[in-house]
């Protein structure tokens, strides 16, 4: 026998015999022609093909512990990035629950609806107040001049509508940025 048996490799690597059999079945072990295990080459292949966290868990290490020297820096960076992302995601969820953050699409919809209601109110305003304003202006001018003065409601309404539309056109150029 050139190499070592499954049982001896299990003792050598700190794995259970079942884990060694699984590694053999999945091609993570290097075997000699006689079927025995090449321990040094198998250690290298298993290290390259197995998740370092999984290796730690299989040896009885804690959940989420990062293994040391055999680990690549890209894996550490990826794991760190994932941890940071998960923490930020939880922080955002907490802020949403507290009402500190709102959904951007919902906020934009509400702002649009409010602006639309405001515009609609102003568009109908001249029609609602033109007759009242014409009567008040006629009364004030009659007091001042001492003779009856008539202000046409339709003319006053057209003038008010023109000025209100100009103001609304100017306000339409304003943009709300939620960025």
Short mmCIF file of C-alpha atoms in Angstrom, two decimals:
data_model
loop_
_atom_site.label_atom_id
_atom_site.label_comp_id
_atom_site.label_asym_id
_atom_site.label_seq_id
_atom_site.Cartn_x
_atom_site.Cartn_y
_atom_site.Cartn_z
CA UNK A 1 0.00 0.00 0.00
CA UNK A 2 1.54 3.30 -1.17
CA UNK A 3 -0.70 5.71 0.80
CA UNK A 4 -2.94 5.55 3.84
CA UNK A 5 -6.39 4.11 4.45
CA UNK A 6 -9.62 6.10 4.85
CA UNK A 7 -9.53 5.54 8.60
CA UNK A 8 -5.90 6.72 8.85
CA UNK A 9 -6.65 9.76 6.64
CA UNK A 10 -9.64 10.61 8.82
CA UNK A 11 -7.37 10.64 11.88
CA UNK A 12 -4.72 12.60 9.95
CA UNK A 13 -7.14 15.29 8.72
CA UNK A 14 -9.40 15.50 11.77
CA UNK A 15 -12.48 14.49 9.78
CA UNK A 16 -14.95 11.69 10.34
CA UNK A 17 -14.61 8.58 8.24
CA UNK A 18 -17.95 9.45 6.59
CA UNK A 19 -16.57 12.85 5.58
CA UNK A 20 -13.49 11.16 4.10
CA UNK A 21 -15.70 8.75 2.15
CA UNK A 22 -17.77 11.66 0.86
CA UNK A 23 -14.61 13.55 -0.17
CA UNK A 24 -13.38 10.45 -1.98
CA UNK A 25 -16.70 10.04 -3.78
CA UNK A 26 -16.71 13.75 -4.82
CA UNK A 27 -13.15 13.59 -6.16
CA UNK A 28 -11.56 15.79 -3.51
CA UNK A 29 -8.97 13.15 -2.60
CA UNK A 30 -5.90 12.05 -4.57
CA UNK A 31 -5.63 8.29 -4.77
CA UNK A 32 -2.76 6.00 -5.61
CA UNK A 33 -3.22 3.19 -8.14
CA UNK A 34 -3.91 0.72 -5.32
CA UNK A 35 -6.80 2.89 -4.01
CA UNK A 36 -4.95 4.21 -0.97
CA UNK A 37 -4.96 7.93 -0.21
CA UNK A 38 -2.07 10.30 -0.97
CA UNK A 39 -2.36 12.42 2.19
CA UNK A 40 -0.28 15.45 1.14
CA UNK A 41 -1.86 15.79 -2.31
CA UNK A 42 -5.35 15.16 -0.89
CA UNK A 43 -4.88 17.87 1.74
CA UNK A 44 -3.93 20.35 -0.99
CA UNK A 45 -6.83 19.36 -3.26
CA UNK A 46 -9.38 19.46 -0.43
CA UNK A 47 -8.09 22.86 0.64
CA UNK A 48 -8.55 24.22 -2.89
CA UNK A 49 -11.98 22.67 -3.45
CA UNK A 50 -13.64 23.12 -0.05
CA UNK A 51 -15.16 26.25 1.47
CA UNK A 52 -12.90 27.27 4.40
CA UNK A 53 -15.89 27.89 6.68
CA UNK A 54 -17.20 24.43 5.88
CA UNK A 55 -13.82 22.93 6.79
CA UNK A 56 -13.96 24.68 10.16
CA UNK A 57 -17.50 23.46 10.84
CA UNK A 58 -16.61 19.90 9.88
CA UNK A 59 -13.74 19.98 12.37
CA UNK A 60 -16.10 21.19 15.10
CA UNK A 61 -15.33 24.90 14.78
CA UNK A 62 -18.01 27.48 15.51
CA UNK A 63 -20.66 28.57 13.02
CA UNK A 64 -19.38 31.39 10.83
CA UNK A 65 -15.81 31.20 12.11
CA UNK A 66 -13.23 32.08 9.53
CA UNK A 67 -10.41 29.65 9.10
CA UNK A 68 -6.94 30.98 9.11
CA UNK A 69 -3.82 30.40 7.05
CA UNK A 70 -5.27 28.27 4.23
CA UNK A 71 -7.85 30.87 3.37
CA UNK A 72 -7.65 33.17 0.37
CA UNK A 73 -7.94 36.92 0.80
CA UNK A 74 -10.67 37.14 -1.84
CA UNK A 75 -12.83 34.78 0.21
CA UNK A 76 -12.24 36.86 3.34
CA UNK A 77 -13.13 40.03 1.44
CA UNK A 78 -16.28 38.45 0.02
CA UNK A 79 -17.32 37.14 3.43
CA UNK A 80 -16.67 40.55 5.01
CA UNK A 81 -18.65 42.30 2.26
CA UNK A 82 -21.55 39.90 2.82
CA UNK A 83 -21.50 40.53 6.56
CA UNK A 84 -21.43 44.31 6.05
CA UNK A 85 -24.28 44.08 3.53
CA UNK A 86 -26.41 42.01 5.92
CA UNK A 87 -25.80 44.50 8.74
CA UNK A 88 -26.74 47.44 6.50
CA UNK A 89 -29.85 45.62 5.31
CA UNK A 90 -30.97 45.05 8.90
CA UNK A 91 -30.27 48.69 9.76
CA UNK A 92 -32.41 49.85 6.82
CA UNK A 93 -35.23 47.52 7.86
CA UNK A 94 -35.14 48.99 11.38
CA UNK A 95 -35.20 52.54 10.02
CA UNK A 96 -38.20 51.69 7.83
CA UNK A 97 -40.05 50.27 10.84
CA UNK A 98 -39.30 53.41 12.84
CA UNK A 99 -40.60 55.58 9.99
CA UNK A 100 -37.23 57.25 9.38
CA UNK A 101 -37.08 55.88 5.83
CA UNK A 102 -39.89 55.75 3.30
CA UNK A 103 -40.24 54.03 -0.02
CA UNK A 104 -38.98 56.39 -2.73
CA UNK A 105 -41.60 55.39 -5.32
CA UNK A 106 -44.38 55.93 -2.79
CA UNK A 107 -42.97 59.33 -1.79
CA UNK A 108 -42.75 60.43 -5.44
CA UNK A 109 -46.33 59.28 -6.03
CA UNK A 110 -47.56 61.22 -3.00
CA UNK A 111 -45.69 64.38 -4.04
CA UNK A 112 -47.11 64.11 -7.58
CA UNK A 113 -50.65 63.61 -6.23
CA UNK A 114 -50.31 66.61 -3.91
CA UNK A 115 -49.03 68.82 -6.74
CA UNK A 116 -51.88 67.65 -8.99
CA UNK A 117 -54.48 68.48 -6.31
CA UNK A 118 -52.93 71.91 -5.80
CA UNK A 119 -52.96 72.62 -9.55
CA UNK A 120 -56.56 71.47 -9.91
CA UNK A 121 -57.61 73.75 -7.05
CA UNK A 122 -55.95 76.77 -8.68
CA UNK A 123 -57.35 76.01 -12.16
CA UNK A 124 -60.93 76.11 -10.83
CA UNK A 125 -60.36 79.11 -8.54
CA UNK A 126 -61.11 81.92 -11.06
CA UNK A 127 -64.48 80.35 -11.91
CA UNK A 128 -65.42 80.16 -8.23
CA UNK A 129 -64.40 83.69 -7.22
CA UNK A 130 -64.86 85.82 -10.36
CA UNK A 131 -68.51 86.74 -9.67
CA UNK A 132 -67.82 87.52 -6.02
CA UNK A 133 -64.78 89.65 -6.88
CA UNK A 134 -66.70 91.50 -9.62
CA UNK A 135 -69.49 92.35 -7.17
CA UNK A 136 -67.05 93.51 -4.47
CA UNK A 137 -65.03 95.63 -6.92
CA UNK A 138 -68.23 97.19 -8.33
CA UNK A 139 -69.39 98.07 -4.81
CA UNK A 140 -66.01 99.58 -3.85
CA UNK A 141 -65.81 101.65 -7.04
CA UNK A 142 -69.40 102.85 -6.59
CA UNK A 143 -68.54 104.04 -3.07
CA UNK A 144 -65.44 105.81 -4.31
CA UNK A 145 -67.02 107.45 -7.39
CA UNK A 146 -70.57 107.88 -6.15
CA UNK A 147 -72.14 106.41 -9.28
CA UNK A 148 -72.93 102.82 -10.28
CA UNK A 149 -70.08 100.86 -11.92
CA UNK A 150 -70.51 97.40 -13.44
CA UNK A 151 -67.60 94.99 -13.82
CA UNK A 152 -68.32 92.12 -16.17
CA UNK A 153 -67.86 88.77 -14.42
CA UNK A 154 -66.78 86.99 -17.63
CA UNK A 155 -64.03 89.54 -18.30
CA UNK A 156 -62.72 89.32 -14.73
CA UNK A 157 -62.81 85.53 -14.92
CA UNK A 158 -60.75 85.49 -18.17
CA UNK A 159 -58.17 87.87 -16.67
CA UNK A 160 -57.88 85.76 -13.52
CA UNK A 161 -57.59 82.52 -15.53
CA UNK A 162 -54.80 84.00 -17.66
CA UNK A 163 -52.76 85.05 -14.64
CA UNK A 164 -53.38 81.80 -12.74
CA UNK A 165 -52.30 79.72 -15.77
CA UNK A 166 -49.11 81.80 -16.12
CA UNK A 167 -48.31 81.17 -12.48
CA UNK A 168 -49.04 77.44 -12.81
CA UNK A 169 -46.81 77.23 -15.90
CA UNK A 170 -43.98 78.81 -13.91
CA UNK A 171 -44.53 76.34 -11.07
CA UNK A 172 -44.56 73.42 -13.51
CA UNK A 173 -40.85 74.00 -14.15
CA UNK A 174 -40.03 73.20 -10.52
CA UNK A 175 -38.80 69.63 -10.01
CA UNK A 176 -38.67 67.69 -6.76
CA UNK A 177 -35.46 65.68 -6.42
CA UNK A 178 -35.51 62.88 -3.87
CA UNK A 179 -31.98 61.77 -4.71
#
